[in-house]
Amino acid sequence: MPTTIRRAVLSLPVAPLGPENPLPALLSPLKPHHLDVAQRAELPAAMARQVGYGPLRSVLPVRRRDGYSRERTPADVEAIVIENDRLRATVLPGLGGRVHSLEHKPTGTQLLYNNPVVQPAEFALNGAWFSGGIEWNIGATGHTPLSMSPLHAARVPAPDGGEMLRLWEWERMRDLPFQVDLWLPDDSDFLYVGVRIRNPHDRPAPVYWWSNIAVPESATSRVLAPADEAWRFGYERSLRRIPVPEWEGADRTYPLNSEHAADFFYEVPDGARRWITSLDADGRGLVQTSTDLLRGRKLFVWGAGTGGRHWQQWLTEPGTPGYAEIQAGLARTQLEHVRLEAEGEFAWLEAYGPLAADPATVHGTDWRAACGEVEARLEAALPRADVERAYAAWRPYADLDPKDSLATGSGWGAVEVERGRFDLPGTPFDPTTLGEEQAPWLELLRTGSMTLPRRALPPGPTLVSPYWRDQLETAETGNPHYDHYLAYHLGVARWHAGDRSQAVRSWEQIADTHWPSMRCLAVADEEDGHPERAADRFLRAFTDAREAAGDGPSWTAAIAALARETTEALLAVHRPADATAVLAALPDTIRSRGRFQLLRARALLALGDASAAREIFDAGFEVSDLREGDETLSETWYVIAERLLSGGGPGPVPDEVRARVRAEGVPGRYEFRMRPE
């Protein structure tokens, strides 16, 4: 059959994503992948520079997605299918352009881990993410904020005369457009993927890219890459160089041979072909290879421990096999960002397909022989020179304009193109995509002023790049109501730029009558080491927001997010009675959520009622937005158990009690720790 691209619909159990959190994400996201200065000093010089380059101050202007649940119902998910005689790839344009499945038709083999559900979890930089397939991670260390967002998609002519699927969007944290072109040459066993990231600005930009591939995991599956060493990063936040394949008495190229979650970044030698593969007991599986610019290769394992197994179940449904992740990136590790010069671009080609190798060699004790066997089979199936030729053939086609739209992304790219008058052949950001959220910023761009929203809603998103901050700084003033609105957005942009004193000054002008600015001042107080004042300001913002709140999902999201921040701030300064009052003021639809059940247990514990806190745990709850690496759930359980075992009083816990509780561990349903005790 000729290669075809067609629309399709998948029926999957889906947990609703919920509205965006309207409170600006002023703080940097939780950083499980973080090294301090002393650790960076031990790294090779070039690697250390990239580890320290371009850290995120926040995910602004992106908003957080934390309003999802775990109540899945059947739903139709839009898909695009690319198919030839050999392969069938199914892409989800509305969910980050993820390749949901890749089937090798002659053998009926699913080459990827194909998650049967769409269950958001707190792994993306801005919150919601789901597992499975191939995802395109751009932005900064971590899963992209576009994980569950729509991308633009269209048909484009392919280098072989057929068609390819183009996905594109404007990545807003780094302010960069990118595209992903996927095509299947006739009779090819490999899916080709051309990727391009462009910097249209007059300043350099830090860039991050990792193609993240979920593959089936079993006791006999082995991950191979052409390296004798790797950089291991664990959730105890240490990076060390280790030998491959064996380390500390176990062959770590078998994912289940690790107890805890960990990253293994392979040190692929210069000049070596870039590839990574996961092969089963019969020597069969998926292989990924690329042109040399995509230098990094990685294995992520959940580990065989209780926490890792629980995370696997949490992300899918009971009875579903586990998975590991094999990845390919621009740098050696995911802790690094790469400099992209002004008006420059990065571009490369990837290929994904089946591989069959001799199982005795692949699973033998001679690591170099195993890698040599894989490389020989890969060269026979897809010569390295063919990948280079395919890349060269694709490059002229990367600029061709899409001819048939298949899906629509956001309107933010259209705003940026109008602002910068950028010429971006191949990735049009059509003005028809502009919507209500973009309207105030177009008005500021075109008229030098912003009018108040017509509806009483929580604040809209703030644009924070240097260009937009300049627009805000020079905006027309004089209308008291308008100046309120402007001062708030200007404060957010100043904060993002690192000008925190001026940000605080902007918010202080209006905070007494503007709860979003009062909340921003509370965040600033926390950061500046004034927790008591922060708690007072959070409480004031929460009270004012409740009085101003109307109906609708945006208000619900704002009140829930503000209640969480307020309660945590009050508990941090030992005001559990006030925290309990905040929780009691919430509607049942919010208070019943697992996150707020955990906060209530913590408040009761702080009030000295460990028995009541334990009853909440015994009744059972699920914290839908539990964050990767967050150990609050297990630590709260431990403290409750220690208090109960030592009589429930507020005094110090004897060492023998603490040791006994730790030895007994956390009930499985609450065990999500990703590192050793």
Tab-separated table of C-alpha atoms in Angstrom, residues 205-439:
chain	number	residue	atom	x	y	z
A	205	ALA	CA	18.723	30.991	24.033
A	206	PRO	CA	19.232	27.907	26.232
A	207	VAL	CA	17.781	24.840	24.519
A	208	TYR	CA	16.758	21.446	25.855
A	209	TRP	CA	15.529	18.484	23.842
A	210	TRP	CA	15.008	14.832	24.710
A	211	SER	CA	12.949	12.384	22.672
A	212	ASN	CA	11.452	10.119	25.338
A	213	ILE	CA	10.531	6.582	24.239
A	214	ALA	CA	8.543	4.259	26.501
A	215	VAL	CA	9.341	0.586	25.825
A	216	PRO	CA	7.936	-2.615	27.353
A	217	GLU	CA	9.780	-3.765	30.449
A	218	SER	CA	10.364	-7.332	31.616
A	219	ALA	CA	12.890	-9.285	33.644
A	220	THR	CA	14.595	-10.323	30.403
A	221	SER	CA	14.514	-7.034	28.470
A	222	ARG	CA	17.897	-5.369	28.010
A	223	VAL	CA	18.748	-1.824	26.958
A	224	LEU	CA	21.896	-1.385	24.870
A	225	ALA	CA	23.755	1.706	23.659
A	226	PRO	CA	27.331	2.072	22.320
A	227	ALA	CA	28.975	3.091	25.615
A	228	ASP	CA	31.234	1.594	28.282
A	229	GLU	CA	30.412	4.281	30.843
A	230	ALA	CA	27.351	6.185	31.985
A	231	TRP	CA	26.453	9.070	34.253
A	232	ARG	CA	24.015	7.773	36.858
A	233	PHE	CA	21.607	10.221	38.468
A	234	GLY	CA	19.372	9.065	41.321
A	235	TYR	CA	16.671	10.837	43.277
A	236	GLU	CA	19.109	11.234	46.131
A	237	ARG	CA	20.413	13.982	43.786
A	238	SER	CA	23.864	12.647	43.052
A	239	LEU	CA	25.511	12.346	39.636
A	240	ARG	CA	28.354	9.900	39.245
A	241	ARG	CA	30.207	8.206	36.417
A	242	ILE	CA	29.791	4.430	36.517
A	243	PRO	CA	30.846	1.505	34.310
A	244	VAL	CA	28.448	-0.137	31.853
A	245	PRO	CA	26.907	-2.689	32.080
A	246	GLU	CA	27.737	-3.743	35.689
A	247	TRP	CA	27.738	-1.479	38.719
A	248	GLU	CA	27.612	-2.426	42.393
A	249	GLY	CA	27.197	-6.104	41.612
A	250	ALA	CA	24.328	-5.928	39.118
A	251	ASP	CA	23.922	-5.520	35.367
A	252	ARG	CA	22.067	-2.190	35.180
A	253	THR	CA	21.199	-2.566	31.495
A	254	TYR	CA	18.330	-4.790	32.668
A	255	PRO	CA	15.827	-2.253	34.062
A	256	LEU	CA	14.500	-4.478	36.837
A	257	ASN	CA	18.003	-4.983	38.243
A	258	SER	CA	17.794	-1.544	39.853
A	259	GLU	CA	15.913	-1.208	43.130
A	260	HIS	CA	15.089	2.494	42.853
A	261	ALA	CA	14.282	4.951	40.088
A	262	ALA	CA	17.377	6.252	38.312
A	263	ASP	CA	18.701	7.789	35.101
A	264	PHE	CA	21.638	6.308	33.206
A	265	PHE	CA	23.102	8.764	30.686
A	266	TYR	CA	25.379	6.821	28.352
A	267	GLU	CA	28.768	8.300	27.449
A	268	VAL	CA	28.670	7.639	23.702
A	269	PRO	CA	32.189	8.201	22.271
A	270	ASP	CA	32.747	10.961	19.735
A	271	GLY	CA	32.457	9.600	16.209
A	272	ALA	CA	30.390	6.572	17.243
A	273	ARG	CA	26.998	6.045	15.668
A	274	ARG	CA	24.183	7.313	17.881
A	275	TRP	CA	21.654	4.615	18.754
A	276	ILE	CA	19.811	2.955	21.633
A	277	THR	CA	17.657	-0.159	21.731
A	278	SER	CA	15.542	-2.267	24.070
A	279	LEU	CA	15.480	-5.970	23.194
A	280	ASP	CA	13.510	-8.820	24.737
A	281	ALA	CA	14.613	-12.376	25.530
A	282	ASP	CA	14.416	-13.267	21.822
A	283	GLY	CA	16.618	-10.338	20.827
A	284	ARG	CA	13.728	-8.359	19.347
A	285	GLY	CA	12.502	-4.856	20.053
A	286	LEU	CA	12.732	-1.197	19.088
A	287	VAL	CA	15.846	0.658	17.982
A	288	GLN	CA	16.272	4.422	17.734
A	289	THR	CA	19.102	6.094	15.831
A	290	SER	CA	19.827	9.616	14.631
A	291	THR	CA	22.225	11.996	12.998
A	292	ASP	CA	25.092	13.004	15.273
A	293	LEU	CA	23.733	16.311	16.591
A	294	LEU	CA	21.412	14.332	18.870
A	295	ARG	CA	24.344	13.066	20.909
A	296	GLY	CA	22.869	11.912	24.234
A	297	ARG	CA	21.342	8.526	25.046
A	298	LYS	CA	19.653	7.562	28.286
A	299	LEU	CA	17.889	4.762	30.133
A	300	PHE	CA	15.373	5.642	32.850
A	301	VAL	CA	14.196	2.882	35.172
A	302	TRP	CA	11.451	2.959	37.777
A	303	GLY	CA	13.220	0.169	39.640
A	304	ALA	CA	11.916	-2.995	41.220
A	305	GLY	CA	11.176	-1.398	44.607
A	306	THR	CA	7.737	-0.704	46.033
A	307	GLY	CA	7.743	2.993	45.147
A	308	GLY	CA	8.697	2.450	41.505
A	309	ARG	CA	6.156	-0.327	41.052
A	310	HIS	CA	3.450	1.831	42.595
A	311	TRP	CA	4.237	4.736	40.270
A	312	GLN	CA	3.909	2.393	37.294
A	313	GLN	CA	0.446	1.300	38.452
A	314	TRP	CA	-0.508	4.898	39.274
A	315	LEU	CA	0.150	5.998	35.681
A	316	THR	CA	-1.978	3.299	34.064
A	317	GLU	CA	-4.332	0.557	35.290
A	318	PRO	CA	-3.987	-2.769	37.163
A	319	GLY	CA	-2.663	-5.654	35.106
A	320	THR	CA	-0.782	-3.441	32.652
A	321	PRO	CA	2.854	-4.391	32.031
A	322	GLY	CA	5.545	-2.024	33.206
A	323	TYR	CA	7.815	0.082	31.049
A	324	ALA	CA	11.230	1.701	30.909
A	325	GLU	CA	12.264	4.802	28.996
A	326	ILE	CA	15.014	5.013	26.419
A	327	GLN	CA	15.812	8.544	25.347
A	328	ALA	CA	17.883	10.662	22.989
A	329	GLY	CA	18.903	14.271	23.585
A	330	LEU	CA	21.022	17.234	22.526
A	331	ALA	CA	23.379	16.992	25.529
A	332	ARG	CA	25.060	14.172	27.406
A	333	THR	CA	22.645	14.496	30.341
A	334	GLN	CA	19.260	16.020	31.039
A	335	LEU	CA	20.801	18.342	33.588
A	336	GLU	CA	22.302	20.405	30.750
A	337	HIS	CA	21.029	23.116	28.412
A	338	VAL	CA	22.697	23.901	25.083
A	339	ARG	CA	23.264	27.414	23.754
A	340	LEU	CA	21.486	28.266	20.494
A	341	GLU	CA	22.842	31.446	18.961
A	342	ALA	CA	20.682	34.354	17.837
A	343	GLU	CA	18.876	33.634	14.548
A	344	GLY	CA	20.314	30.118	14.582
A	345	GLU	CA	18.716	26.693	14.516
A	346	PHE	CA	19.278	23.095	15.564
A	347	ALA	CA	18.067	20.358	13.210
A	348	TRP	CA	18.518	16.590	13.065
A	349	LEU	CA	16.904	13.360	11.886
A	350	GLU	CA	15.783	10.412	14.008
A	351	ALA	CA	14.656	6.952	12.900
A	352	TYR	CA	12.544	4.424	14.824
A	353	GLY	CA	11.986	0.820	13.825
A	354	PRO	CA	12.187	-2.882	14.714
A	355	LEU	CA	15.449	-4.688	15.348
A	356	ALA	CA	16.180	-8.406	15.553
A	357	ALA	CA	19.556	-9.593	16.855
A	358	ASP	CA	21.066	-12.865	18.042
A	359	PRO	CA	19.651	-13.329	21.574
A	360	ALA	CA	22.622	-15.341	22.830
A	361	THR	CA	24.986	-12.499	21.954
A	362	VAL	CA	22.654	-9.711	23.060
A	363	HIS	CA	22.190	-11.308	26.476
A	364	GLY	CA	25.695	-12.667	26.788
A	365	THR	CA	28.362	-11.575	29.244
A	366	ASP	CA	30.509	-9.837	26.612
A	367	TRP	CA	29.106	-6.295	26.549
A	368	ARG	CA	31.126	-5.119	23.579
A	369	ALA	CA	30.122	-8.171	21.587
A	370	ALA	CA	26.468	-7.486	22.402
A	371	CYS	CA	26.762	-3.875	21.262
A	372	GLY	CA	28.678	-4.952	18.170
A	373	GLU	CA	25.919	-7.406	17.283
A	374	VAL	CA	23.265	-4.691	17.592
A	375	GLU	CA	25.287	-2.212	15.573
A	376	ALA	CA	25.870	-4.735	12.785
A	377	ARG	CA	22.158	-5.593	12.613
A	378	LEU	CA	21.242	-1.906	12.636
A	379	GLU	CA	23.720	-1.153	9.859
A	380	ALA	CA	22.216	-3.951	7.766
A	381	ALA	CA	18.656	-2.736	8.386
A	382	LEU	CA	19.352	1.005	8.132
A	383	PRO	CA	22.884	2.053	7.141
A	384	ARG	CA	24.279	5.097	8.867
A	385	ALA	CA	24.890	6.691	5.469
A	386	ASP	CA	21.191	6.301	4.625
A	387	VAL	CA	20.237	8.265	7.737
A	388	GLU	CA	22.575	11.074	6.688
A	389	ARG	CA	21.156	11.038	3.153
A	390	ALA	CA	17.592	11.108	4.490
A	391	TYR	CA	18.488	14.100	6.652
A	392	ALA	CA	19.998	15.962	3.698
A	393	ALA	CA	16.925	15.157	1.581
A	394	TRP	CA	14.570	16.404	4.326
A	395	ARG	CA	16.231	19.769	4.953
A	396	PRO	CA	14.741	21.593	1.910
A	397	TYR	CA	11.317	20.191	2.770
A	398	ALA	CA	11.452	21.575	6.303
A	399	ASP	CA	10.631	25.023	4.881
A	400	LEU	CA	7.642	23.937	2.783
A	401	ASP	CA	4.356	25.391	3.930
A	402	PRO	CA	1.723	22.940	5.193
A	403	LYS	CA	-0.994	22.253	2.663
A	404	ASP	CA	-3.754	20.584	4.677
A	405	SER	CA	-4.420	21.400	8.338
A	406	LEU	CA	-5.175	18.400	10.549
A	407	ALA	CA	-5.173	19.978	14.035
A	408	THR	CA	-4.775	23.387	15.658
A	409	GLY	CA	-2.517	24.396	18.532
A	410	SER	CA	-2.506	27.600	20.575
A	411	GLY	CA	-2.660	31.222	19.462
A	412	TRP	CA	0.496	32.264	21.314
A	413	GLY	CA	2.754	31.720	18.316
A	414	ALA	CA	0.611	34.093	16.267
A	415	VAL	CA	1.052	36.783	18.946
A	416	GLU	CA	4.847	36.364	18.908
A	417	VAL	CA	5.055	36.372	15.117
A	418	GLU	CA	3.108	39.633	14.953
A	419	ARG	CA	5.243	41.168	17.679
A	420	GLY	CA	8.565	40.179	16.129
A	421	ARG	CA	7.538	40.228	12.448
A	422	PHE	CA	9.258	36.860	12.166
A	423	ASP	CA	9.536	34.980	8.884
A	424	LEU	CA	9.299	31.280	9.759
A	425	PRO	CA	8.823	29.268	6.564
A	426	GLY	CA	7.292	25.879	7.204
A	427	THR	CA	5.674	26.784	10.523
A	428	PRO	CA	2.894	29.340	9.982
A	429	PHE	CA	1.234	30.726	13.085
A	430	ASP	CA	-2.062	31.816	11.623
A	431	PRO	CA	-3.867	34.880	13.045
A	432	THR	CA	-7.086	32.846	13.009
A	433	THR	CA	-5.728	30.932	16.034
A	434	LEU	CA	-5.818	34.073	18.215
A	435	GLY	CA	-8.335	33.940	21.044
A	436	GLU	CA	-9.545	35.583	24.221
A	437	GLU	CA	-6.331	34.999	26.165
A	438	GLN	CA	-4.208	36.664	23.497
A	439	ALA	CA	-6.525	39.680	23.017
